[in-house]
Short mmCIF file of C-alpha atoms in Angstrom, two decimals:
data_model
loop_
_atom_site.label_atom_id
_atom_site.label_comp_id
_atom_site.label_asym_id
_atom_site.label_seq_id
_atom_site.Cartn_x
_atom_site.Cartn_y
_atom_site.Cartn_z
CA MET A 1 -0.20 -0.20 -0.21
CA THR A 2 1.09 3.83 0.42
CA ILE A 3 3.84 5.17 2.21
CA ARG A 4 1.29 6.51 4.73
CA PHE A 5 -0.06 2.85 5.28
CA PHE A 6 3.29 1.47 5.95
CA LYS A 7 4.49 4.09 8.51
CA TYR A 8 2.04 2.63 10.83
CA THR A 9 2.51 -0.83 9.96
CA PHE A 10 6.27 -0.97 10.92
CA ARG A 11 5.36 0.56 14.32
CA TYR A 12 2.67 -1.10 15.38
CA LEU A 13 4.25 -4.84 14.42
CA ALA A 14 7.36 -4.00 16.00
CA LEU A 15 5.54 -2.94 19.22
CA ALA A 16 3.52 -6.24 18.87
CA LEU A 17 6.49 -8.38 18.52
CA LEU A 18 8.38 -6.59 21.57
CA VAL A 19 5.89 -6.83 24.29
CA SER A 20 3.63 -9.56 22.55
CA THR A 21 0.55 -7.92 24.28
CA LEU A 22 -2.72 -6.29 22.19
CA ALA A 23 -2.21 -2.87 23.11
CA CYS A 24 -0.62 -0.84 21.18
CA ASN A 25 0.46 3.28 21.34
CA LYS A 26 -1.15 5.07 18.76
CA GLN A 27 1.41 8.28 19.39
CA LEU A 28 4.69 6.90 18.20
CA ASP A 29 5.61 8.36 14.96
CA LEU A 30 8.55 6.19 13.31
CA SER A 31 9.85 6.62 10.05
CA PRO A 32 8.52 4.30 7.27
CA THR A 33 11.47 1.87 6.61
CA ASP A 34 11.59 -1.81 5.85
CA SER A 35 14.55 -1.77 7.95
CA ILE A 36 12.62 -1.49 11.16
CA ILE A 37 11.08 -4.85 10.63
CA ASP A 38 13.83 -7.97 10.00
CA PRO A 39 11.57 -10.94 9.29
CA GLY A 40 14.84 -13.00 10.10
CA ARG A 41 15.21 -11.42 13.34
CA THR A 42 12.06 -10.73 14.34
CA PHE A 43 10.78 -14.03 13.98
CA ARG A 44 12.90 -17.05 14.90
CA THR A 45 10.77 -19.11 17.14
CA VAL A 46 7.49 -20.77 16.84
CA ASN A 47 6.07 -18.37 19.62
CA ASP A 48 7.64 -15.47 17.80
CA LEU A 49 4.97 -16.19 14.92
CA ASN A 50 2.51 -15.98 17.93
CA GLY A 51 3.29 -12.41 18.89
CA GLY A 52 3.34 -11.37 15.26
CA LEU A 53 -0.24 -13.13 14.67
CA LEU A 54 -1.43 -11.38 18.16
CA GLY A 55 -0.23 -7.89 16.79
CA ALA A 56 -2.53 -8.69 13.74
CA TYR A 57 -5.54 -9.21 15.64
CA SER A 58 -5.17 -6.18 17.45
CA GLY A 59 -5.45 -4.39 14.29
CA LEU A 60 -9.13 -4.71 14.60
CA THR A 61 -11.20 -2.14 16.07
CA TYR A 62 -14.97 -1.03 16.22
CA ASN A 63 -14.59 1.69 13.62
CA THR A 64 -16.78 -0.45 10.87
CA ILE A 65 -19.64 -0.92 13.27
CA TYR A 66 -19.59 2.58 14.71
CA GLY A 67 -19.92 4.46 11.39
CA ILE A 68 -22.39 2.03 10.09
CA SER A 69 -24.80 2.48 13.03
CA LEU A 70 -24.39 6.31 12.36
CA ILE A 71 -25.38 6.10 8.64
CA THR A 72 -28.58 3.66 8.99
CA ASP A 73 -32.06 3.75 10.39
CA GLU A 74 -30.34 1.87 13.51
CA CYS A 75 -30.08 4.84 15.83
CA THR A 76 -30.97 9.00 16.20
CA LEU A 77 -29.17 12.04 17.05
CA PRO A 78 -30.49 13.22 20.58
CA SER A 79 -30.53 16.78 21.19
CA GLU A 80 -28.53 16.58 24.08
CA ASN A 81 -25.54 15.38 22.26
CA GLY A 82 -23.63 18.73 21.75
CA THR A 83 -19.91 16.95 21.23
CA GLY A 84 -20.57 16.92 17.60
CA GLY A 85 -18.83 13.73 17.50
CA GLY A 86 -20.40 11.79 14.39
CA VAL A 87 -22.77 14.10 13.63
CA ALA A 88 -21.42 15.12 9.87
CA THR A 89 -21.62 11.07 9.33
CA TYR A 90 -25.25 11.00 10.88
CA ARG A 91 -26.36 14.01 8.37
CA TRP A 92 -24.76 11.99 5.49
CA ARG A 93 -22.30 14.92 4.75
CA ILE A 94 -19.58 12.46 3.87
CA ASP A 95 -16.89 12.99 1.98
CA PRO A 96 -13.00 11.52 1.28
CA SER A 97 -11.95 13.05 4.34
CA ASN A 98 -14.31 11.69 6.65
CA THR A 99 -12.10 9.96 9.06
CA THR A 100 -15.28 8.32 11.08
CA ILE A 101 -15.73 6.62 7.94
CA THR A 102 -12.41 5.90 6.24
CA ALA A 103 -10.45 4.93 9.32
CA SER A 104 -11.09 1.28 8.91
CA PHE A 105 -9.47 1.22 5.48
CA GLY A 106 -6.30 1.64 6.99
CA GLU A 107 -6.72 -0.32 9.85
CA TYR A 108 -7.99 -3.34 8.20
CA TYR A 109 -4.81 -3.00 5.68
CA VAL A 110 -2.73 -2.59 8.69
CA ALA A 111 -4.15 -5.99 10.23
CA ILE A 112 -3.94 -7.87 6.88
CA ASP A 113 0.15 -6.32 6.95
CA ARG A 114 1.00 -7.86 9.80
CA ALA A 115 -0.83 -11.03 9.03
CA ASN A 116 1.36 -11.06 5.86
CA ARG A 117 4.58 -10.80 7.70
CA VAL A 118 3.61 -13.55 10.00
CA LEU A 119 2.75 -15.71 6.79
CA GLY A 120 6.00 -14.48 5.09
CA ALA A 121 8.05 -15.24 7.99
CA MET A 122 6.60 -19.02 8.07
CA GLY A 123 9.23 -20.75 6.08
CA ALA A 124 12.21 -19.72 8.15
CA VAL A 125 10.83 -20.87 11.12
CA THR A 126 11.85 -24.20 12.25
CA ALA A 127 9.26 -25.90 14.81
CA LYS A 128 10.92 -28.34 17.02
CA GLY A 129 8.87 -31.50 17.82
CA ASP A 130 5.14 -32.20 16.82
CA GLU A 131 3.62 -29.65 19.21
CA GLU A 132 5.18 -26.79 17.28
CA THR A 133 4.58 -28.20 14.59
CA ALA A 134 0.69 -27.93 15.06
CA LEU A 135 1.32 -24.49 16.61
CA LYS A 136 3.01 -23.31 13.51
CA ASN A 137 0.26 -24.87 11.32
CA GLN A 138 -2.64 -23.39 13.35
CA TYR A 139 -0.72 -20.09 13.20
CA ARG A 140 -0.25 -20.28 9.37
CA GLY A 141 -4.65 -21.35 9.21
CA GLU A 142 -5.28 -18.20 11.77
CA ALA A 143 -3.38 -15.50 9.75
CA LEU A 144 -4.94 -16.94 6.56
CA ALA A 145 -8.55 -16.70 8.03
CA LEU A 146 -7.77 -13.04 9.58
CA ARG A 147 -6.40 -12.02 6.30
CA ALA A 148 -9.73 -13.06 4.66
CA TYR A 149 -11.79 -11.71 6.97
CA CYS A 150 -10.36 -8.41 6.74
CA HIS A 151 -10.27 -8.10 2.67
CA PHE A 152 -14.06 -9.24 2.91
CA GLN A 153 -14.60 -6.22 6.03
CA LEU A 154 -12.93 -4.01 2.86
CA LEU A 155 -15.12 -5.18 0.60
CA GLN A 156 -18.07 -4.57 2.66
CA SER A 157 -17.31 -1.11 2.79
CA TYR A 158 -15.40 0.13 0.08
CA ALA A 159 -16.32 -2.31 -2.94
CA GLU A 160 -18.17 -0.25 -5.69
CA ALA A 161 -21.05 -2.81 -5.82
CA TYR A 162 -21.36 -6.49 -4.91
CA GLU A 163 -20.92 -7.76 -8.35
CA PRO A 164 -18.35 -9.92 -9.61
CA THR A 165 -16.93 -6.90 -12.31
CA ALA A 166 -17.37 -4.01 -9.81
CA MET A 167 -14.26 -2.00 -8.46
CA GLY A 168 -13.40 -4.15 -5.19
CA VAL A 169 -10.22 -3.34 -3.10
CA PRO A 170 -6.76 -4.44 -3.33
CA TYR A 171 -6.02 -7.59 -2.32
CA MET A 172 -2.66 -7.68 -0.32
CA ASP A 173 -1.09 -11.21 -0.03
CA THR A 174 2.49 -9.82 0.72
CA ALA A 175 3.99 -7.26 3.00
CA VAL A 176 5.44 -4.83 0.30
CA ASN A 177 5.45 -1.14 -0.05
CA SER A 178 3.40 -0.79 -3.31
CA PHE A 179 1.08 1.50 -5.16
CA PRO A 180 -1.62 -1.30 -6.07
CA SER A 181 -4.72 -0.73 -8.21
CA ARG A 182 -8.24 -2.09 -6.97
CA ASN A 183 -8.92 -5.84 -7.82
CA THR A 184 -12.81 -6.45 -8.96
CA PHE A 185 -15.10 -7.50 -6.15
CA GLY A 186 -15.04 -11.06 -7.72
CA GLU A 187 -11.20 -11.48 -7.85
CA VAL A 188 -11.26 -10.51 -3.94
CA ALA A 189 -13.83 -12.96 -3.07
CA ALA A 190 -12.04 -15.54 -4.98
CA ALA A 191 -8.77 -15.11 -2.79
CA ILE A 192 -10.60 -15.06 0.10
CA GLU A 193 -12.14 -18.14 -0.63
CA ARG A 194 -8.88 -19.80 -1.17
CA ASP A 195 -7.18 -18.42 1.74
CA LEU A 196 -10.34 -19.74 4.03
CA GLN A 197 -10.13 -23.14 2.47
CA LEU A 198 -6.48 -23.30 3.41
CA ALA A 199 -6.97 -22.06 6.42
CA LYS A 200 -9.86 -24.64 7.40
CA THR A 201 -7.02 -27.82 6.89
CA LEU A 202 -4.58 -25.90 9.17
CA VAL A 203 -6.62 -24.90 12.08
CA PRO A 204 -7.31 -27.75 14.68
CA ALA A 205 -10.76 -28.95 15.80
CA ASP A 206 -10.35 -28.88 19.43
CA PHE A 207 -8.78 -24.97 19.24
CA ASP A 208 -11.69 -23.31 21.04
CA ASP A 209 -10.41 -19.81 21.75
CA ASN A 210 -13.30 -17.61 20.59
CA THR A 211 -11.26 -14.54 20.90
CA ARG A 212 -9.14 -15.90 18.11
CA ILE A 213 -10.15 -17.68 14.80
CA THR A 214 -11.42 -21.16 15.23
CA LEU A 215 -13.07 -23.92 12.64
CA PRO A 216 -16.51 -22.67 13.27
CA ALA A 217 -15.47 -19.00 12.81
CA ILE A 218 -13.83 -20.29 9.29
CA SER A 219 -17.30 -21.51 8.66
CA ALA A 220 -18.90 -18.52 9.96
CA ILE A 221 -17.05 -16.07 7.65
CA GLN A 222 -17.41 -18.33 4.97
CA ALA A 223 -20.91 -18.44 5.08
CA ARG A 224 -21.16 -14.37 5.27
CA VAL A 225 -18.91 -14.44 2.32
CA ALA A 226 -21.04 -16.94 0.22
CA LEU A 227 -23.91 -14.63 0.91
CA TYR A 228 -22.47 -11.36 -0.59
CA GLU A 229 -21.34 -13.63 -3.65
CA LYS A 230 -25.00 -15.10 -3.77
CA LYS A 231 -23.41 -18.69 -3.57
CA TRP A 232 -26.55 -19.95 -1.95
CA ASP A 233 -25.61 -23.63 -1.37
CA ASP A 234 -22.57 -22.67 0.13
CA ALA A 235 -24.00 -20.33 2.46
CA VAL A 236 -26.27 -23.12 3.53
CA THR A 237 -23.55 -25.57 3.98
CA TYR A 238 -21.27 -23.11 5.63
CA ALA A 239 -23.94 -21.81 8.02
CA THR A 240 -25.02 -25.14 8.80
CA GLU A 241 -21.31 -26.03 10.08
CA ALA A 242 -21.28 -23.03 12.34
CA ILE A 243 -24.83 -23.82 13.61
CA ASP A 244 -24.00 -27.54 14.44
CA ALA A 245 -20.78 -26.17 16.17
CA LEU A 246 -22.56 -23.95 18.45
CA PRO A 247 -26.37 -23.82 19.41
CA LEU A 248 -28.28 -20.97 19.80
CA ALA A 249 -28.13 -19.17 23.34
CA SER A 250 -31.25 -20.06 25.61
CA ALA A 251 -33.44 -17.03 26.64
CA ALA A 252 -31.58 -17.28 29.80
CA ASP A 253 -28.43 -16.62 28.60
CA PHE A 254 -28.86 -14.42 25.91
CA PRO A 255 -28.67 -11.04 28.07
CA GLY A 256 -25.36 -12.21 29.67
CA ILE A 257 -23.82 -12.50 26.01
CA TRP A 258 -23.95 -8.28 26.11
CA LYS A 259 -22.13 -8.17 29.54
CA ASP A 260 -19.36 -10.90 28.83
CA MET A 261 -21.11 -13.37 31.15
CA LYS A 262 -21.62 -15.94 28.81
CA GLU A 263 -20.15 -17.06 25.62
CA SER A 264 -23.50 -19.32 24.33
CA GLU A 265 -23.68 -18.94 20.50
CA VAL A 266 -20.46 -16.84 20.18
CA ILE A 267 -18.58 -17.71 17.39
CA TRP A 268 -15.51 -15.23 17.54
CA LYS A 269 -15.48 -12.02 19.54
CA LEU A 270 -12.95 -9.02 19.49
CA LYS A 271 -11.73 -9.17 23.03
CA GLN A 272 -11.74 -5.51 24.34
CA VAL A 273 -9.42 -4.34 27.20
CA ALA A 274 -10.05 -2.35 30.14
CA GLY A 275 -7.76 0.96 30.31
CA SER A 276 -8.35 1.25 26.22
CA ASN A 277 -10.13 3.95 24.43
CA ASP A 278 -10.46 1.16 21.76
CA GLY A 279 -12.32 -0.85 24.13
CA LEU A 280 -15.16 1.84 24.90
CA ILE A 281 -17.81 0.94 21.95
CA GLY A 282 -20.35 1.48 24.59
CA SER A 283 -19.44 4.89 25.45
CA VAL A 284 -19.94 6.09 22.12
CA TYR A 285 -23.88 5.18 22.64
CA PHE A 286 -24.39 4.48 26.05
CA ASN A 287 -23.81 7.05 28.60
CA ARG A 288 -25.39 7.81 31.88
CA ASN A 289 -24.87 11.84 31.60
CA VAL A 290 -25.00 12.41 28.02
CA ALA A 291 -26.17 9.93 25.10
CA LEU A 292 -24.55 10.42 22.12
CA TYR A 293 -26.33 8.32 19.71
CA VAL A 294 -29.63 6.07 20.72
CA PRO A 295 -31.65 3.60 19.31
CA SER A 296 -34.32 4.50 16.67
CA PHE A 297 -38.09 4.82 17.32
CA GLU A 298 -38.25 2.70 13.99
CA LEU A 299 -36.03 0.13 15.53
CA ILE A 300 -37.76 0.55 18.96
CA ASN A 301 -40.81 -0.43 17.55
CA LEU A 302 -40.03 -3.47 15.70
CA PHE A 303 -39.71 -5.49 19.16
CA ASP A 304 -42.36 -7.38 21.45
CA LYS A 305 -40.99 -5.40 24.43
CA THR A 306 -42.76 -7.93 26.62
CA HIS A 307 -41.51 -11.21 25.09
CA ASP A 308 -38.49 -10.49 23.15
CA VAL A 309 -35.21 -10.82 25.38
CA ARG A 310 -33.27 -9.07 22.65
CA TYR A 311 -35.66 -5.61 23.35
CA PRO A 312 -33.80 -5.12 26.98
CA ALA A 313 -30.50 -6.48 26.13
CA TYR A 314 -30.57 -4.15 23.25
CA ILE A 315 -32.39 -1.30 24.46
CA ARG A 316 -32.52 0.64 27.58
CA PHE A 317 -35.06 2.62 29.07
CA ASP A 318 -34.61 5.37 31.29
CA ASP A 319 -37.30 8.05 32.06
CA THR A 320 -35.41 9.74 34.71
CA ARG A 321 -32.88 11.01 32.65
CA GLY A 322 -34.32 14.39 32.96
CA ALA A 323 -36.25 16.89 30.67
CA GLY A 324 -34.63 17.02 27.09
CA ASN A 325 -32.80 13.69 27.60
CA SER A 326 -33.65 10.34 25.35
CA GLU A 327 -35.51 7.80 27.54
CA TYR A 328 -34.11 5.37 25.32
CA LEU A 329 -30.37 4.55 25.40
CA VAL A 330 -28.66 1.64 23.55
CA ASN A 331 -27.90 -0.98 25.82
CA LYS A 332 -25.68 -3.22 23.90
CA TYR A 333 -21.94 -2.98 24.97
CA ALA A 334 -23.06 -1.43 27.87
CA GLY A 335 -20.67 -3.58 29.77
CA THR A 336 -20.72 -4.30 33.84
CA SER A 337 -21.40 -1.56 36.38
CA GLY A 338 -18.10 -1.59 37.16
CA SER A 339 -17.08 -1.14 33.51
CA LEU A 340 -19.40 0.97 31.59
CA GLY A 341 -19.20 0.88 28.09
CA LEU A 342 -16.71 -1.91 27.97
CA ALA A 343 -17.61 -5.01 26.40
CA ASP A 344 -16.13 -7.62 23.93
CA ILE A 345 -17.28 -6.91 20.20
CA LYS A 346 -19.25 -10.23 18.92
CA LEU A 347 -18.10 -10.36 15.45
CA PHE A 348 -20.03 -13.56 14.63
CA ARG A 349 -22.96 -15.04 16.45
CA THR A 350 -25.05 -18.54 15.55
CA GLY A 351 -27.94 -16.01 15.31
CA GLU A 352 -26.58 -14.57 12.07
CA MET A 353 -26.20 -18.13 10.74
CA TYR A 354 -29.65 -18.83 11.03
CA LEU A 355 -30.72 -15.64 9.43
CA ILE A 356 -27.76 -16.34 6.35
CA ARG A 357 -29.60 -20.13 5.79
CA ALA A 358 -32.56 -19.37 5.85
CA GLU A 359 -31.99 -16.33 3.11
CA ALA A 360 -30.24 -18.56 1.21
CA LEU A 361 -32.81 -21.54 1.08
CA ALA A 362 -35.57 -19.13 -0.06
CA GLU A 363 -33.24 -17.95 -2.59
CA LYS A 364 -32.97 -21.55 -3.74
CA ASN A 365 -36.78 -21.75 -3.85
CA GLN A 366 -36.90 -23.78 -0.43
CA ALA A 367 -39.06 -21.03 1.38
CA GLY A 368 -40.29 -23.75 4.02
CA ALA A 369 -37.08 -24.78 5.32
CA GLY A 370 -35.68 -21.52 5.13
CA ALA A 371 -38.97 -20.26 7.33
CA ASP A 372 -38.42 -23.01 9.72
CA ASP A 373 -35.01 -21.75 10.35
CA LEU A 374 -36.64 -18.00 10.96
CA ASN A 375 -39.28 -19.33 13.17
CA ALA A 376 -36.32 -21.54 15.32
CA LEU A 377 -34.75 -18.26 16.01
CA ARG A 378 -37.71 -16.49 16.67
CA ALA A 379 -38.51 -18.88 19.21
CA ALA A 380 -35.38 -19.01 20.98
CA ARG A 381 -35.82 -14.96 21.47
CA ILE A 382 -39.65 -14.29 21.72
CA SER A 383 -41.33 -15.82 24.78
CA GLY A 384 -44.76 -17.73 24.08
CA TYR A 385 -43.70 -17.23 19.98
CA THR A 386 -46.30 -19.24 17.55
CA PRO A 387 -44.07 -20.26 14.18
CA GLN A 388 -45.76 -18.06 11.00
CA THR A 389 -46.12 -19.38 7.21
CA PHE A 390 -45.06 -16.91 4.39
CA ALA A 391 -46.67 -16.82 1.15
CA GLY A 392 -43.57 -17.44 -0.63
CA LYS A 393 -39.76 -16.60 -1.47
CA ASP A 394 -40.44 -12.31 -1.31
CA ALA A 395 -42.38 -12.75 1.54
CA LEU A 396 -39.71 -14.66 3.78
CA ILE A 397 -36.99 -12.66 2.60
CA THR A 398 -38.83 -9.38 3.68
CA ALA A 399 -39.61 -10.93 7.07
CA LEU A 400 -36.04 -12.01 7.45
CA TYR A 401 -34.70 -8.72 6.72
CA THR A 402 -36.71 -7.51 9.11
CA GLU A 403 -35.43 -9.86 11.39
CA ARG A 404 -31.51 -9.22 10.82
CA PHE A 405 -32.60 -5.55 11.37
CA LYS A 406 -33.60 -6.79 15.14
CA GLU A 407 -31.33 -9.56 15.67
CA LEU A 408 -28.22 -7.45 14.37
CA ALA A 409 -28.78 -4.01 15.42
CA PHE A 410 -25.56 -1.99 16.31
CA GLU A 411 -23.56 -5.16 14.89
CA GLY A 412 -22.07 -3.17 11.60
CA GLN A 413 -24.29 -5.28 9.12
CA ARG A 414 -27.44 -2.84 8.25
CA LEU A 415 -26.62 -1.00 5.99
CA PHE A 416 -24.40 -3.72 4.17
CA ASP A 417 -27.58 -5.79 3.91
CA LEU A 418 -29.35 -2.84 2.38
CA ARG A 419 -26.59 -2.50 -0.11
CA ARG A 420 -27.20 -5.96 -0.72
CA ARG A 421 -30.34 -5.63 -2.57
CA GLY A 422 -30.35 -1.47 -3.59
CA LEU A 423 -32.35 -0.97 -1.10
CA SER A 424 -32.43 2.78 0.31
CA VAL A 425 -31.83 4.19 3.59
CA THR A 426 -35.30 5.45 5.02
CA ARG A 427 -35.49 7.50 8.40
CA ASN A 428 -39.09 7.82 10.05
CA PRO A 429 -39.94 11.20 10.68
CA GLU A 430 -39.37 11.09 14.63
CA ASP A 431 -36.17 9.78 14.11
CA ALA A 432 -34.76 12.74 12.14
CA ILE A 433 -35.67 15.54 14.29
CA ASN A 434 -31.93 16.47 14.30
CA ALA A 435 -30.74 14.98 10.75
CA LEU A 436 -31.15 18.18 8.79
CA GLY A 437 -33.14 16.63 6.09
CA ALA A 438 -30.93 13.26 6.17
CA VAL A 439 -34.07 11.08 5.77
CA LEU A 440 -33.41 8.91 2.14
CA LEU A 441 -30.23 7.70 1.04
CA LYS A 442 -30.40 6.42 -2.28
CA PRO A 443 -28.16 4.11 -4.11
CA GLY A 444 -25.64 6.16 -5.92
CA GLN A 445 -25.78 9.31 -3.42
CA LYS A 446 -22.86 9.86 -1.32
CA GLY A 447 -22.47 7.71 1.83
CA TYR A 448 -24.18 4.70 0.42
CA VAL A 449 -20.91 3.18 -1.00
CA TYR A 450 -18.03 4.53 1.37
CA PRO A 451 -15.23 6.61 -0.42
CA ILE A 452 -11.79 5.52 -0.76
CA PRO A 453 -9.90 7.66 1.98
CA ASP A 454 -8.73 11.10 0.38
CA ALA A 455 -5.06 9.95 1.54
CA GLU A 456 -4.91 7.00 -0.11
CA THR A 457 -5.85 8.63 -3.37
CA LYS A 458 -3.51 11.48 -3.23
CA ALA A 459 -0.54 8.90 -2.25
CA ASN A 460 -1.42 6.20 -4.56
CA LYS A 461 -2.31 7.18 -8.24
CA ASN A 462 -3.32 3.46 -9.20
CA MET A 463 -6.21 3.84 -6.49
CA LYS A 464 -9.41 4.62 -8.04
CA GLN A 465 -12.38 6.70 -6.40
CA ASN A 466 -15.70 5.40 -5.81
CA PRO A 467 -18.12 6.91 -8.29
CA GLY A 468 -20.02 10.24 -7.00
CA TYR A 469 -16.87 11.25 -4.90
#
């Protein structure tokens, strides 16, 4: 990628390998030079490879989730928010310099570069004995899957469209300082598939640390990728693998997921660390004094407030906050009373896998089987639920999109779901009081597809900007 990008890559990886920790100091500023990282000296043992891999994992943040929620109809801007944070994004005043939106571009490529450096060092590191050989293979599989995941996250945000020939993003499979052009969506998706298929042969079945990439996590990533590629058979296969590995949470356990008290149905999560600003996604939405963004009435009114376990888990009602303040707050990621706003980010859950499989089955004209999955998910979330029947494929898909809106609220999927079917972002009047007219975002308008960061297009003449910017 560009010089600007690699300046941060070398600094982060060096720090990660020196301290073998997930924390990093974003205030350091070292000159960009390949001499900073000498793979032959940095990666000498299998444990060094693990240190580098942890550094790659540490590059993941919640920026994508934050930006998506502000753009879509999930949340609204309350009058009590006088900070200005994210307001331009919420009002769809989006351009290539909007860092709330574009920060994820560099962050994912930092993680990709770290993974590539680990992969590039594999051949020079000798494993001692069967145990180290198995660990080395596992680390290779994790690095491949992490590289694939990050590229897919970039595709979701920055691809011109989710079509094979549309402009995608540069696919980086080596750690080199270069000026790449954009591969097509289809080319990147194919490379992601190859990485995931190979990773699946390397990560052991008994590895179950859900803060890292396990076999069920690889299946979950494959299922999501297949959904975007419209490969319905693959989506069914991979979603089923993930579902079989981790069943849905019980109604009793579900609320504990969001307080980090339960691990039920959590396939892969991004561990958040106390004392790190990067770990406070809940503070973006949830604050006892000032609420920056609050759940939309459109979303609130979709829930059965009495019987749906998701409602109190996702949304907090507090009518004691005083005149002029919102009575509704985002409860997801609220964390515990001792760590307000600190909660692990759930990247993949079994609930999503049911929705992926149901949609793929509907597209395969197996609406009955798809309805079974939707009804199973609802029954797990809503006490006393009565299974529904649907007139056909279109009716089922409409219901699935509503369910995705509820089930995956504030998890970074809403905008991409709308993009998958060319649907506009619409805000109800009661949710747009402070939107300054930002009530309808149609395909083709600024913000519907993210812009490539201004710094990237200026530094790299091969990096084409998305249409409309």
